[in-house]
XYZ file of C-alpha atoms in Angstrom:
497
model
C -209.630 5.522 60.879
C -213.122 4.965 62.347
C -215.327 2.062 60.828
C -217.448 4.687 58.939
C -214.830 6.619 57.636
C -213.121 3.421 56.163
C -216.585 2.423 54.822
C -216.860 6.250 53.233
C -213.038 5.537 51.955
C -214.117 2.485 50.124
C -217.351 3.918 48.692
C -214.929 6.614 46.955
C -212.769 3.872 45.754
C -215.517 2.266 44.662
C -217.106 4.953 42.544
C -213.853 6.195 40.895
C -213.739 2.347 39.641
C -216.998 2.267 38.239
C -216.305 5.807 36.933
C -212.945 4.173 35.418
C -214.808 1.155 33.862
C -217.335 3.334 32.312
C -215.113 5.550 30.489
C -213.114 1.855 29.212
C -216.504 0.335 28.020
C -217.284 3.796 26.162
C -213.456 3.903 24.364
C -214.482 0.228 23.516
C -218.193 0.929 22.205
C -216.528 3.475 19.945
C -214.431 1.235 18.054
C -217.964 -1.288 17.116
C -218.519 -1.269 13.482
C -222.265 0.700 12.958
C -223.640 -2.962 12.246
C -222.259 -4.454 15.640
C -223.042 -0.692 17.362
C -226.531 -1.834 19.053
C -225.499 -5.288 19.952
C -222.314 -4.304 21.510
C -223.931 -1.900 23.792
C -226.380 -4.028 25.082
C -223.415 -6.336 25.522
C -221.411 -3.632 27.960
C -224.408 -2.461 29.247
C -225.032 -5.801 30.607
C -221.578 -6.153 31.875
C -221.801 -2.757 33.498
C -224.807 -4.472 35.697
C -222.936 -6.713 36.690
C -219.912 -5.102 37.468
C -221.524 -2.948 39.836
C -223.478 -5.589 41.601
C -219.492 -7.444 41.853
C -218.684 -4.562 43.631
C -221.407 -4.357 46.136
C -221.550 -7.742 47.035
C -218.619 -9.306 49.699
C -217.682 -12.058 50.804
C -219.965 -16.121 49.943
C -223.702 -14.685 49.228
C -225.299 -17.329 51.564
C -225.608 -16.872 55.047
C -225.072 -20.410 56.683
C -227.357 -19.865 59.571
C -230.472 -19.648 57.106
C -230.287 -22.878 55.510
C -232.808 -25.203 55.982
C -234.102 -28.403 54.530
C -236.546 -27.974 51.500
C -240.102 -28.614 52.783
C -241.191 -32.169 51.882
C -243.789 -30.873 49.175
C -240.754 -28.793 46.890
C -238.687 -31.796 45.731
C -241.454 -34.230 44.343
C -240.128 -38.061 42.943
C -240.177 -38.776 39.705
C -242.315 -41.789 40.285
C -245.196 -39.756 41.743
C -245.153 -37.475 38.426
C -245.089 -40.345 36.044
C -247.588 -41.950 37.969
C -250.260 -39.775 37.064
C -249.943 -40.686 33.160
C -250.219 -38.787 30.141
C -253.002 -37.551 28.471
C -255.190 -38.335 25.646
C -253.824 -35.102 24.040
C -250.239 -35.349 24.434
C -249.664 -33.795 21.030
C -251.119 -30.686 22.064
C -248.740 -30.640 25.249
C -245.953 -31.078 23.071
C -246.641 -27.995 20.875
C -246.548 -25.774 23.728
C -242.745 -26.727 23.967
C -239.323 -25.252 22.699
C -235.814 -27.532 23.662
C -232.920 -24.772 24.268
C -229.563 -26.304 24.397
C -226.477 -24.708 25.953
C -223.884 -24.678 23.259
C -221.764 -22.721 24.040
C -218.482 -24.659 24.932
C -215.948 -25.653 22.867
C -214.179 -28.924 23.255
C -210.612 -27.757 23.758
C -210.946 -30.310 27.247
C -211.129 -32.924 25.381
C -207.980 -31.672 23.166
C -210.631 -30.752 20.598
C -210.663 -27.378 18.246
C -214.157 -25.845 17.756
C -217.679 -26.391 19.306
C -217.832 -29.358 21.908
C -220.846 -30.344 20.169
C -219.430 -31.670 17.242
C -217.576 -33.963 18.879
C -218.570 -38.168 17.931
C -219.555 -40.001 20.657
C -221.182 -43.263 19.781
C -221.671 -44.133 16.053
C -219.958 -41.575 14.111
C -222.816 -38.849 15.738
C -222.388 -36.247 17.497
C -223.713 -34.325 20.244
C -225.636 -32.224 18.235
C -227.063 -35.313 15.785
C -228.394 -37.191 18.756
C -229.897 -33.893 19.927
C -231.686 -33.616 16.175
C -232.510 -37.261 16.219
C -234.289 -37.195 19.321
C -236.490 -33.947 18.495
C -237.261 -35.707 14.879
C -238.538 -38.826 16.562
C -240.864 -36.505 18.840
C -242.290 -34.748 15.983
C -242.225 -37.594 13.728
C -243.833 -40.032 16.765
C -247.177 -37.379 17.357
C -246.821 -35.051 14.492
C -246.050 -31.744 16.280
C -243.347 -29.055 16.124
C -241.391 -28.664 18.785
C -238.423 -26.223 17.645
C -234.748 -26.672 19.088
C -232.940 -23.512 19.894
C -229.026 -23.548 20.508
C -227.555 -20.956 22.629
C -223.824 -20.175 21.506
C -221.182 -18.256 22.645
C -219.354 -16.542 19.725
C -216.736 -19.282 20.063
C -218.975 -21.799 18.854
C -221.406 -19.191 16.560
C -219.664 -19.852 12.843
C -218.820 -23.522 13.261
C -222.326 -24.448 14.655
C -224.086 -22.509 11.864
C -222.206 -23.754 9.292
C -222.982 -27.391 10.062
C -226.821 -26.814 10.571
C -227.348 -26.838 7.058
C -226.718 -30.564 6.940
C -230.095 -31.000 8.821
C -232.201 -28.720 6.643
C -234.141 -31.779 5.490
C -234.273 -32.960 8.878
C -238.395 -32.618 10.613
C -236.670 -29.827 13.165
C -237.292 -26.589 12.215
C -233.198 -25.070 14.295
C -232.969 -21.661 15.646
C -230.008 -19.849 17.103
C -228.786 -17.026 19.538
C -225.636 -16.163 20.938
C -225.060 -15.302 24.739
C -223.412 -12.304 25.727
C -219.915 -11.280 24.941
C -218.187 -9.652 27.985
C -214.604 -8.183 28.709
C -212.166 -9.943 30.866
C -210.863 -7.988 33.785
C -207.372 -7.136 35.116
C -207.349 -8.579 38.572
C -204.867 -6.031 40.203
C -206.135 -2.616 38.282
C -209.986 -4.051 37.921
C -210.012 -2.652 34.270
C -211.243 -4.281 31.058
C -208.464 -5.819 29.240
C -209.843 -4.927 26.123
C -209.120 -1.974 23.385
C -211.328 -2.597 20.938
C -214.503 -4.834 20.225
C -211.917 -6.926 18.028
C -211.427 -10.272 18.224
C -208.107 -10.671 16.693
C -204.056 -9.726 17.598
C -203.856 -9.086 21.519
C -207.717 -8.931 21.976
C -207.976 -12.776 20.891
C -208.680 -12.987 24.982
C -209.654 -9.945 26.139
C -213.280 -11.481 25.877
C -215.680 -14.410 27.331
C -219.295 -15.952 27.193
C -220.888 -15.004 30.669
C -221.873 -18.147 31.744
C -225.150 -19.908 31.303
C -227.223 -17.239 33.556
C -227.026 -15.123 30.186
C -229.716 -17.142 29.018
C -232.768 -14.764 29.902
C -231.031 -11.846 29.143
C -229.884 -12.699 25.200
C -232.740 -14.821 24.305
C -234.924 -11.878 25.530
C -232.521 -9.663 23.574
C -232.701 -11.801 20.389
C -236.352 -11.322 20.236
C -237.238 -15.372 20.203
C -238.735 -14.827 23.207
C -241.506 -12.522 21.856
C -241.641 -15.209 19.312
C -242.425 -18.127 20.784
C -244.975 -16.865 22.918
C -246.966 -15.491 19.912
C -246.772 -19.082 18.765
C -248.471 -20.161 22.171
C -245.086 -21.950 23.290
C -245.533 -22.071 26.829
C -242.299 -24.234 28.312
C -238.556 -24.127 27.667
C -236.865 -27.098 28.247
C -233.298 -26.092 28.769
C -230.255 -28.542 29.383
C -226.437 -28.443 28.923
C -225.651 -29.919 24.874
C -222.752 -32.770 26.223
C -225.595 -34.293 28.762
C -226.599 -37.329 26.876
C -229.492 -38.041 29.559
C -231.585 -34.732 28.547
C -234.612 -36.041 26.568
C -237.836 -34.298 26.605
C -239.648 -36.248 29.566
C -242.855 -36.517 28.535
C -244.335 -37.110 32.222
C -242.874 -33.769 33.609
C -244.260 -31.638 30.671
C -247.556 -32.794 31.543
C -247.128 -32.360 35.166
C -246.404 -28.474 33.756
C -249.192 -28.370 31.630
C -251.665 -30.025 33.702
C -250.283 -29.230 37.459
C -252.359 -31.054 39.913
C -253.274 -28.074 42.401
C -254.078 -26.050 39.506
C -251.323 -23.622 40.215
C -249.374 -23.234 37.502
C -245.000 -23.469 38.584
C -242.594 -21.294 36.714
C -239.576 -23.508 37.653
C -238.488 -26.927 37.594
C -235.406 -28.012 38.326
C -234.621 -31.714 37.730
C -232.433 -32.770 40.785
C -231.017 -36.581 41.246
C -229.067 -37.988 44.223
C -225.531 -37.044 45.062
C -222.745 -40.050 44.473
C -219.397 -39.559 45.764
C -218.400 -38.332 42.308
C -220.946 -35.592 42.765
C -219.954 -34.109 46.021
C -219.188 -30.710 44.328
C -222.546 -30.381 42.583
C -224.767 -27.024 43.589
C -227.976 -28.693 45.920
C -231.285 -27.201 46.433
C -231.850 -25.937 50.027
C -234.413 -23.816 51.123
C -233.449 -20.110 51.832
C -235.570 -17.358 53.441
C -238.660 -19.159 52.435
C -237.607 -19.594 48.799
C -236.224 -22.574 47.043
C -232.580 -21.718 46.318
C -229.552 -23.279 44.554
C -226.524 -23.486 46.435
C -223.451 -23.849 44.606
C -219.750 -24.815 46.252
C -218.365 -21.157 45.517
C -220.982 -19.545 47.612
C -220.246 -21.611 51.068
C -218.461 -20.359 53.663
C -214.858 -22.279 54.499
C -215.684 -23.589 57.463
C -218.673 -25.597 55.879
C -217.595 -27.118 52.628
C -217.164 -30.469 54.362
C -220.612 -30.216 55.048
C -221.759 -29.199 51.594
C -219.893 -31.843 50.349
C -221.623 -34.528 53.106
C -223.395 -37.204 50.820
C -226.069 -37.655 53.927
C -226.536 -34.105 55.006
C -227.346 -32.784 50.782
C -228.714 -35.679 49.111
C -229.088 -34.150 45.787
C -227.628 -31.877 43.159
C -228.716 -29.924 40.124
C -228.161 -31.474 36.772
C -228.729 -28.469 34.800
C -231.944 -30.012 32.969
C -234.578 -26.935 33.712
C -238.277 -26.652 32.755
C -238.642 -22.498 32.413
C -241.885 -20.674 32.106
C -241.752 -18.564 28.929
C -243.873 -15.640 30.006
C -242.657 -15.590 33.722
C -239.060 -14.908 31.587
C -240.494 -12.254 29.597
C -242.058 -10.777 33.177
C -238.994 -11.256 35.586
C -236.875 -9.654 32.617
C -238.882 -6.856 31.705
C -238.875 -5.806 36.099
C -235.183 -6.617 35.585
C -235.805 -9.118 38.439
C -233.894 -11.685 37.927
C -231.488 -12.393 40.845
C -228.502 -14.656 40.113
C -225.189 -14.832 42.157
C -221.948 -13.876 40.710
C -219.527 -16.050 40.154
C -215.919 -14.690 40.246
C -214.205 -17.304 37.358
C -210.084 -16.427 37.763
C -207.952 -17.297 34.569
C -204.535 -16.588 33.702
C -203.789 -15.719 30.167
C -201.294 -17.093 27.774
C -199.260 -13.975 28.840
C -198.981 -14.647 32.502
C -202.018 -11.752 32.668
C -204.247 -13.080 35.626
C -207.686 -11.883 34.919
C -211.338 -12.636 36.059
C -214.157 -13.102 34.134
C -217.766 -12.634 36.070
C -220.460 -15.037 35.014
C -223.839 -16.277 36.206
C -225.545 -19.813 36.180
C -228.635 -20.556 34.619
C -230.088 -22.720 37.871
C -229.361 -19.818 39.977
C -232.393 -17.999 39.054
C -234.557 -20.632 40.896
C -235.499 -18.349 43.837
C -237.043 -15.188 41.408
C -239.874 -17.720 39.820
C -242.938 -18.289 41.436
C -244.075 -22.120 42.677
C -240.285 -23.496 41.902
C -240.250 -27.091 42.182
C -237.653 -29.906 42.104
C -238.000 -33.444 40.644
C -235.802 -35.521 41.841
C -235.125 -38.106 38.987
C -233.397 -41.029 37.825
C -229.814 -40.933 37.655
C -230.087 -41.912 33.799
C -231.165 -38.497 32.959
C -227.632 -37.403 33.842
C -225.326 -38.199 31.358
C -223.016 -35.929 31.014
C -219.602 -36.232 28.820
C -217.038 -34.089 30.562
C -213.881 -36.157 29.568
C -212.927 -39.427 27.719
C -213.993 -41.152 30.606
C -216.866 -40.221 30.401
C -216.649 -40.696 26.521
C -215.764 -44.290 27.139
C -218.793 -45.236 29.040
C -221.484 -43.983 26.504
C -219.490 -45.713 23.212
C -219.333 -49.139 25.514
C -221.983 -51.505 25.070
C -223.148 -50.365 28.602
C -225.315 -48.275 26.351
C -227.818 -48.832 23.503
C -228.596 -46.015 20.856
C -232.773 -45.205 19.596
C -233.732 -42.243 18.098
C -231.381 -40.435 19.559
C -231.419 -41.295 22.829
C -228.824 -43.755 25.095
C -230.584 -46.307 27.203
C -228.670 -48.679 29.722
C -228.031 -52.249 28.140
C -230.871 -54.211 29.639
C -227.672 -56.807 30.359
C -226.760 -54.732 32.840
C -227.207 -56.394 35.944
C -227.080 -53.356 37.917
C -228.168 -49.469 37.156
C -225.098 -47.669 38.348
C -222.401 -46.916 35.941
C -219.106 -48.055 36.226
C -216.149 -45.479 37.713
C -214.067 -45.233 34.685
C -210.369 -43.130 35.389
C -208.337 -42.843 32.438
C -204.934 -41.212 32.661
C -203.385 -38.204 30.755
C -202.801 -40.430 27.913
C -206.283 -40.422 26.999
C -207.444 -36.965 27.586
C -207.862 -35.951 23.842
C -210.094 -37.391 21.890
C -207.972 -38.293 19.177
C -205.282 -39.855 21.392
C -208.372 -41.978 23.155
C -209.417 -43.046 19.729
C -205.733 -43.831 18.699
C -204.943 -46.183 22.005
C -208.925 -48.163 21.392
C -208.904 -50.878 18.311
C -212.458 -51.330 19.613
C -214.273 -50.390 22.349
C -213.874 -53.108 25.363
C -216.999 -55.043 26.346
C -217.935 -53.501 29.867
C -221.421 -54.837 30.962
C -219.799 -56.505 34.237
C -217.289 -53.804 34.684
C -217.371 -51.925 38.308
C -214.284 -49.339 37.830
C -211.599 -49.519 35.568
C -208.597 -47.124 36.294
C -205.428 -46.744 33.230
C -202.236 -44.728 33.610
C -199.262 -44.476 31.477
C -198.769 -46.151 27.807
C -201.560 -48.751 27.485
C -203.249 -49.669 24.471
C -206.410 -52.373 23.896
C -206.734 -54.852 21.260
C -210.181 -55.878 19.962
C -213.269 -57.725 21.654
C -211.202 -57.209 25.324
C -213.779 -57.744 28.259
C -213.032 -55.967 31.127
C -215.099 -57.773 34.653
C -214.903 -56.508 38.549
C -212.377 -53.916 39.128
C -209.363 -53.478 36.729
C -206.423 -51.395 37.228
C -203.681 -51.192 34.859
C -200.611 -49.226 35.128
C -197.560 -48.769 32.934
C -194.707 -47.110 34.531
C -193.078 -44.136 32.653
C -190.654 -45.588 29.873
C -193.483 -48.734 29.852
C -195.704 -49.751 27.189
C -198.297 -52.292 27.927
C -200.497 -53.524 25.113
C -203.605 -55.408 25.977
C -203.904 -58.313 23.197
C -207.223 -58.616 21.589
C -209.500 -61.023 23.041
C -208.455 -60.345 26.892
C -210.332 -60.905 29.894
C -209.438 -58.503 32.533
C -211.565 -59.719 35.820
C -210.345 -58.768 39.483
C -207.177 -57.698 37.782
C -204.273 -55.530 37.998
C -201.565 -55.439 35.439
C -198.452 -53.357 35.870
C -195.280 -53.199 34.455
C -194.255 -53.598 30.571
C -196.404 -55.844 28.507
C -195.694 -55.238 24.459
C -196.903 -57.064 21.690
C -195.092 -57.397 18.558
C -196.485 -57.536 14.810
C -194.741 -60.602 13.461
């Protein structure tokens, strides 16, 4: 067959498959209760978007060749915005402000039922407290009203609102909206693997929260949008819920409000610079004269070593993004939002491999006007992905104000320590079970457990410490240890006498 009759062949096959999905999404709509009928269709019609781009689109969306170095002038320091100050009339900066938090995860990584947010991490709080302490203390500190919206997914909707009430005396005034809710496809067939707009029986996972790209679309959609910008907000400040380092910055909100060429930026992207633990994180590169995020799943093969080269991409996207309100409203309106698609495989309880297609929020860099990176501290990246990470913020590595965690002042050294705990650990309540209290890590530079291991109280853990019991081992660290240079293997039980 010649090259344009193949092509022809796979445009057929192509529109009998969006044909196909069509008719599925319409048997679906049909079954929406009249009070769901409206939101479900702007659900599938969003999905049907973004079907068809999946099907247009081959093959990693960046063309190696094209890459290039940011110009010098797009990725600013943090030290030359908080050099310039703040102003007399901060409080009037602040109002112009909404925090959005990405909720929409649910903690089941951290052997957890229910939103990830309501998980403890460091003084009985959780994610979400700290996130309500810290926009209290703003509005408390210079009297404003700077709102906090939480996006959910409508895994995390009904447990999130339920607990919101506790903060109804709280000076936050809490807003929510949920992200999209799309089918899961069939990998072989391409069809949705829903019936019905249920959520029960065999359609428990026929359906997923797009990813965090959804953001412009449903907030649009859930008219807070419209809004906030009759209130005069101006900025969102938008930043994944389990990244303890995401306070309002004060210095890059003015820099926003006040830039210094007098042309206002749409986009900011907070960047910070790549460890080796960061090798996979999406950089920003410049692309056809744009800013542009490049993420792992869009390079080619033959160059992930590259992307992954600590010297060659210095820095990676943390997720904490400073978003013009009305260039949203704008870019949405001319549907011009351009974000890649990420192809998400998952295999269902079943044995039913599917794929779910989903956007990410940072993607949407290169559609704004004047983007522009800050490339900040590594303390406003904090995320808690695992009880690793879960470890390091309860230690006394950490302090707790208002809200926010700041590095003991003990420390001798900024870094954080690498902290590897084994499979023992990985839910929280096991973690909690195998701790009697949290060891004292100030002088700690990577700690790595495996097996059966449990700590007593007040241990100190110094230098590098590696302890490993063998399977069929127990080894339980007695309270009051010093672990410094050390490695402890083998079977080490204590008895209650």
């Amino acid at each position: 067959m010649s090259q344009d009759g193949a092509s022809q062949f796979q445009e057929v096959i192509r529109q009998e498959l969006e044909l196909s999905v069509k008719k599925e999404l319409e048997k679906i709509l049909t079954t929406a209760p009249s009070h769901e009928f409206e939101h479900t269709k702007k659900d599938l019609d969003g999905f049907r978007k973004l079907f068809h781009r999946f099907l247009q689109e081959k093959g990693p969306s960046v063309d190696w060749g094209k890459i290039q170095k940011p110009p010098e002038d797009s990725i600013q320091p943090y030290e030359k915005i908080k050099a310039r100050g703040l102003p007399d009339n901060i409080s009037s900066v602040l109002n112009k402000l909404v925090v959005v938090k990405l909720n929409g995860g649910l903690g089941t990584s951290m052997g957890c039922k229910g939103p990830k947010s309501l998980i403890g991490v460091r003084n009985e709080n959780t994610f979400l407290d700290l996130t309500v302490q810290q926009i209290e203390h703003l509005n408390k500190t210079y009297n404003t009203d700077v709102p906090l919206v939480l996006m959910n997914s409508f895994n995390t909707d009904e447990d999130t609102k339920k607990i919101l009430q506790k903060y109804n005396h709280c000076r936050v005034k809490i807003y929510t909206f949920n992200q999209s809710r799309y089918p899961r496809i069939n990998k072989e067939s391409l069809l949705p693997v829903a019936k019905n707009v249920s959520f029960s029986g065999e359609n428990t996972e026929a359906w997923y929260p797009p990813g965090h790209g959804d953001i412009y679309a449903s907030f649009y959609n859930s008219g807070l949008l419209d809004t906030f910008i009759g209130e005069g907000k101006e900025y969102i400040f938008v930043s994944n819920i389990d990244n303890l380092g995401a306070t309002v910055d004060l210095y890059i909100l003015n820099h926003l409000m006040n830039p210094p060429n007098g042309k206002p930026c749409e986009f900011v992207m907070e960047v910070t610079n790549k460890t080796r633990a960061d090798v996979k994180g999406g950089t920003l590169t410049q692309y056809e004269g744009k800013l542009r995020l490049v993420e792992i799943a869009q390079v080619p093969k033959a160059h992930v070593d590259e992307f992954k080269s600590v010297s060659k991409f210095k820095i990676f996207n943390t997720n904490n993004l400073w978003i013009s309100l009305t260039a949203v409203k704008r870019l949405q309106e001319q549907n011009a939002i351009d974000m890649e698609i990420i192809v998400n495989p998952k295999t269902l309880d079943g044995g039913l491999n599917v794929i779910q297609l989903e956007t990410a929020v940072g993607a949407a860099i290169k559609s704004f006007e004047n983007s522009l990176g800050i490339n900040v501290p590594r303390s406003r990246f904090l995320p808690v992905k695992t009880t690793s990470d879960l470890l390091l913020v309860m230690s006394n590595l950490y302090s707790l104000n208002a809200g926010s965690l700041t590095m003991s002042e003990k420390r001798e050294f900024p870094t954080v320590p690498l902290v590897k705990l084994g499979s023992s650990f990985t839910k929280v309540q096991d973690y909690l079970r195998r701790f009697e209290s949290i060891p004292d890590m100030l002088e700690l530079d990577h700690l790595t457990v495996s097996g059966d291991v449990t700590f007593g109280k007040n241990v100190s853990l110094k230098g590098t410490v590696i302890i490993i019991a063998n399977h069929g081992d127990r080894i339980d660290i007695p309270p009051g240890a010093v672990l410094e240079n050390k490695i402890v293997s083998g079977n080490l039980r204590i008895l209650d006498h």
